[in-house]
XYZ file of C-alpha atoms in Angstrom:
339
model
C 120.770 146.756 78.420
C 122.294 143.496 79.630
C 120.854 141.878 82.737
C 123.107 139.143 84.143
C 121.468 136.002 85.441
C 122.766 132.641 86.587
C 124.187 131.004 83.445
C 122.605 128.414 81.223
C 124.744 125.310 80.809
C 126.762 126.471 77.794
C 126.336 124.281 74.683
C 129.437 122.724 73.198
C 131.111 124.823 70.544
C 129.748 124.159 67.095
C 126.442 122.661 68.202
C 123.197 124.075 66.740
C 122.306 125.483 70.198
C 124.903 128.228 69.763
C 123.730 131.739 68.925
C 121.155 133.964 70.587
C 117.542 133.170 71.365
C 114.858 135.785 70.815
C 112.627 135.494 73.883
C 109.109 136.950 73.946
C 107.007 136.831 77.124
C 103.309 137.703 76.700
C 101.142 138.288 79.747
C 98.062 140.152 80.836
C 99.952 143.216 82.072
C 103.107 143.358 79.974
C 104.762 142.066 76.818
C 108.516 141.679 77.259
C 111.393 140.687 75.036
C 115.110 139.976 75.241
C 117.994 138.434 73.368
C 119.196 135.548 75.537
C 122.772 134.331 75.288
C 123.788 130.660 75.634
C 125.339 131.547 79.025
C 121.983 132.888 80.244
C 122.592 136.621 80.177
C 119.913 138.791 78.640
C 120.651 141.640 76.249
C 118.421 144.387 74.845
C 115.600 143.719 77.304
C 112.469 145.681 76.510
C 108.777 145.731 77.376
C 105.449 147.310 76.552
C 102.222 147.335 78.569
C 99.639 144.886 77.286
C 96.922 147.038 75.698
C 93.573 147.110 77.471
C 90.584 147.266 75.177
C 90.975 147.388 71.437
C 91.144 144.477 69.067
C 93.584 141.666 68.349
C 95.758 143.854 66.133
C 96.165 146.421 68.901
C 97.749 143.766 71.099
C 99.853 142.461 68.221
C 101.110 146.000 67.590
C 102.661 145.999 71.073
C 104.371 142.680 70.299
C 105.654 144.166 67.039
C 107.114 147.132 68.921
C 108.995 144.780 71.245
C 110.416 142.877 68.267
C 111.371 146.167 66.606
C 113.294 147.181 69.732
C 115.174 143.880 69.747
C 115.999 144.121 66.060
C 117.807 147.388 66.746
C 120.464 145.581 68.764
C 123.815 145.085 67.042
C 123.558 141.441 68.151
C 120.339 140.854 66.213
C 122.107 139.066 63.303
C 123.204 136.370 65.794
C 119.597 135.328 66.545
C 119.214 131.592 65.886
C 115.755 130.740 67.280
C 112.752 132.261 69.008
C 110.861 131.197 72.111
C 107.396 132.584 72.815
C 105.934 132.208 76.281
C 102.296 133.205 76.637
C 99.477 133.189 79.096
C 97.047 130.452 78.134
C 95.232 128.504 77.061
C 97.680 127.809 74.259
C 97.655 125.301 71.428
C 101.277 124.842 70.473
C 100.337 122.335 67.757
C 98.581 125.161 65.909
C 100.620 128.050 67.256
C 97.551 129.785 68.679
C 96.666 131.383 72.017
C 93.428 132.366 73.752
C 94.679 133.968 76.983
C 92.088 134.403 79.695
C 93.681 137.759 80.565
C 93.898 139.062 76.965
C 90.302 139.060 75.795
C 91.122 140.384 72.324
C 93.040 137.232 71.434
C 90.961 134.142 70.737
C 92.740 131.405 68.774
C 95.144 134.117 67.720
C 97.952 132.777 65.482
C 100.706 134.350 67.542
C 103.492 131.982 66.484
C 102.964 132.595 62.759
C 102.620 136.342 63.284
C 105.799 136.598 65.341
C 107.714 134.383 62.907
C 106.677 136.717 60.089
C 107.727 139.811 62.054
C 111.115 138.268 62.763
C 111.651 137.373 59.115
C 110.660 140.872 58.022
C 113.530 142.160 60.149
C 116.067 139.716 58.756
C 115.745 136.969 61.380
C 114.335 134.014 59.440
C 114.530 131.660 62.424
C 112.350 128.836 63.808
C 110.010 129.625 66.696
C 108.261 127.622 69.378
C 105.222 128.538 71.480
C 104.919 127.522 75.140
C 102.335 128.299 77.774
C 103.588 130.299 80.722
C 103.536 127.273 83.038
C 105.623 125.229 80.602
C 108.011 128.138 80.086
C 108.433 128.549 83.844
C 109.161 124.811 84.064
C 111.855 125.038 81.399
C 113.412 127.997 83.195
C 113.456 126.405 86.641
C 114.902 123.169 85.274
C 117.638 124.939 83.364
C 118.622 127.601 85.892
C 116.489 127.376 88.965
C 115.207 125.215 91.777
C 114.624 122.110 89.604
C 118.124 122.140 88.151
C 119.741 118.718 88.429
C 116.417 116.898 88.774
C 115.572 114.545 85.904
C 111.857 114.440 86.797
C 110.123 117.518 88.148
C 106.776 119.243 88.431
C 106.889 123.031 88.335
C 103.856 125.131 89.203
C 102.601 128.701 89.096
C 100.131 129.511 91.871
C 98.675 132.947 91.276
C 95.250 134.143 90.090
C 95.141 130.715 88.449
C 97.174 127.540 88.898
C 99.278 126.181 86.051
C 102.324 124.032 85.619
C 104.571 121.869 83.514
C 106.605 118.672 83.613
C 110.209 117.627 83.179
C 110.466 113.882 82.478
C 113.826 112.180 81.923
C 115.503 115.604 81.673
C 113.182 116.593 78.820
C 110.513 119.257 78.827
C 107.214 117.418 78.298
C 104.619 119.890 76.945
C 102.332 117.278 75.369
C 100.716 117.456 71.912
C 99.066 120.864 72.430
C 101.486 122.281 74.996
C 99.237 121.783 78.022
C 100.703 118.723 79.748
C 101.289 119.349 83.430
C 98.305 121.694 83.803
C 97.893 120.675 87.415
C 95.417 123.442 88.194
C 92.644 121.419 86.599
C 93.225 118.135 88.363
C 90.147 117.493 90.491
C 90.961 116.908 94.146
C 87.360 117.127 95.411
C 84.926 115.108 93.313
C 81.922 116.815 94.924
C 83.607 120.203 95.137
C 82.554 123.547 93.780
C 82.268 124.074 90.012
C 85.454 125.302 88.351
C 85.644 127.823 85.529
C 86.897 124.991 83.293
C 83.575 123.154 83.670
C 84.762 120.432 86.031
C 84.397 120.273 89.819
C 86.795 120.489 92.705
C 89.834 121.513 90.663
C 93.010 122.594 92.416
C 92.602 126.066 90.925
C 89.120 126.421 92.417
C 90.603 125.849 95.892
C 94.227 126.991 95.869
C 94.470 129.974 93.508
C 94.881 133.385 95.055
C 91.366 134.268 93.995
C 89.942 131.092 95.537
C 91.810 131.571 98.819
C 90.496 135.110 99.229
C 86.957 134.189 98.154
C 86.765 131.284 100.621
C 88.128 133.350 103.508
C 85.593 136.119 102.894
C 82.790 133.558 102.607
C 83.773 132.286 106.063
C 83.455 135.778 107.501
C 87.033 137.027 107.260
C 87.524 140.718 106.554
C 90.700 142.821 106.555
C 91.576 144.248 109.956
C 91.541 147.800 108.592
C 88.598 149.242 106.649
C 89.482 149.230 102.977
C 92.426 146.908 103.690
C 93.840 144.257 101.382
C 91.131 141.653 100.724
C 93.259 139.604 98.303
C 95.225 136.444 99.063
C 98.116 138.637 100.190
C 95.852 140.201 102.797
C 94.642 136.775 103.886
C 98.279 135.665 104.194
C 99.125 138.643 106.389
C 96.142 137.818 108.601
C 97.203 134.173 108.778
C 100.684 135.189 109.874
C 99.074 137.337 112.577
C 97.148 134.326 113.853
C 93.690 134.805 112.340
C 92.104 131.309 112.419
C 89.930 131.755 109.317
C 92.874 133.027 107.281
C 95.002 130.140 108.501
C 92.239 127.700 107.560
C 92.065 129.211 104.054
C 95.761 128.525 103.493
C 95.558 125.104 105.106
C 92.730 124.206 102.702
C 94.762 125.454 99.722
C 97.864 123.624 100.926
C 95.931 120.389 101.242
C 94.598 120.670 97.681
C 98.081 121.376 96.331
C 99.595 118.518 98.333
C 97.021 116.051 96.996
C 97.670 117.109 93.405
C 101.452 117.114 93.798
C 101.393 113.627 95.308
C 99.062 112.337 92.576
C 101.375 113.684 89.881
C 104.441 112.198 91.539
C 102.714 108.836 91.898
C 101.756 108.857 88.217
C 105.070 109.862 86.641
C 107.597 109.609 89.505
C 108.627 113.230 89.852
C 110.835 113.813 92.894
C 110.471 117.574 93.305
C 107.703 120.152 93.020
C 108.784 123.742 92.429
C 106.160 126.394 93.148
C 106.278 129.992 91.958
C 103.754 132.748 91.368
C 102.205 135.458 93.496
C 100.673 133.140 96.096
C 103.992 131.309 96.522
C 105.436 134.663 97.590
C 103.492 134.154 100.837
C 106.296 131.792 101.821
C 105.799 129.384 104.690
C 102.182 130.489 105.077
C 101.601 128.400 101.943
C 104.515 125.955 102.011
C 104.105 124.757 105.598
C 100.587 123.341 105.072
C 101.602 121.825 101.724
C 104.463 119.946 103.347
C 102.328 118.960 106.320
C 99.564 117.476 104.173
C 101.977 115.924 101.669
C 102.810 113.217 104.210
C 99.166 112.094 104.073
C 99.139 111.711 100.284
C 102.684 110.783 99.204
C 102.673 107.467 101.029
C 104.095 104.924 98.583
C 107.771 104.147 98.933
C 108.779 105.681 95.610
C 107.275 109.099 96.410
C 108.108 109.421 100.093
C 111.217 111.448 99.247
C 109.198 114.033 97.299
C 110.238 117.598 98.126
C 108.414 120.903 97.647
C 110.456 124.084 97.208
C 109.919 127.688 96.090
C 110.824 128.754 92.565
C 114.031 130.764 92.404
C 113.990 132.824 89.210
C 111.297 135.360 90.051
C 110.760 138.042 87.423
C 113.322 136.456 85.092
C 111.283 133.265 84.700
C 109.123 134.404 81.769
C 111.895 135.454 79.402
C 114.375 132.811 80.555
C 111.610 130.221 80.218
C 110.731 131.273 76.682
C 114.386 130.967 75.697
C 114.814 127.674 77.538
C 111.718 126.188 75.901
C 113.045 127.103 72.453
C 116.448 125.586 73.211
C 114.872 122.397 74.546
C 112.059 121.898 72.041
C 113.374 122.991 68.666
C 115.203 120.053 67.032
C 117.748 122.307 65.398
C 118.472 123.956 68.759
C 119.792 120.832 70.419
C 118.983 119.826 73.991
C 121.741 120.760 76.417
C 121.719 118.713 79.594
C 121.094 120.622 82.803
C 123.891 120.382 85.302
C 123.597 120.111 89.035
């Protein structure tokens, strides 16, 4: 099956970036794969549910099935590289992952295992591993809301908060692939403990889980018995005028604004792109971010900073895995994004 998307900037004929990219997207609920063309279309898309329970090999078996599906495509011989996007933490220097939402994988050598599976099916190609925040950043810069921006911060605000950086038109994953992990910037030095071991992290205030937990702690409950007590339910209540729900999103927006402004001040990004489940709440989240941003982005070189929603939606994982491979593998070249 071919799913059309907005096109990648097409590499010049004869450059190493020609050919297809095998894209693998590994998350807590599904493992997806596709063959991604240089123009951005996706062929042979496939997915499997991420196994619950079982051991590391049970999860890897689902990845193997996805690769097997892709290898059945008549276009398989045109594969030139592989991009792997995974929930984190990741260590791209070692090719390992320890996803918080895949308990069976701890320091699992996913890059080596996938490379071996590809080779066993005749695709002896280089592979790169990227965390899901970095992959989303690559996707949004290449095709989405950050396209045309040389310096950008892209974020995922969901059950956690992650992100990645584009600096001078280059994806900047850092030595282990975790640069741009804005969720664990502390914005409240005396704040609540975070799961990472620090205090007052953005994630501990602005994640969907944190928003819902804080609202309930302040006495908010869904209007209907048994109603939605997640961040989506809090957002609906905020839109209906509930003051506690509105305060929960204002608090989250302030934390995000402080972190976005700090990042922009440090590396001179001019746009922040926000995706993820909480971003789907729209202006309930974005309005307080923009309101508070004026209090934090005060220096002249960051006063033009903009905050916008991500635009790729469900395509971001696979497109991001392919984009990361195209941008990071030396033999893949680095096409320049166009406005």
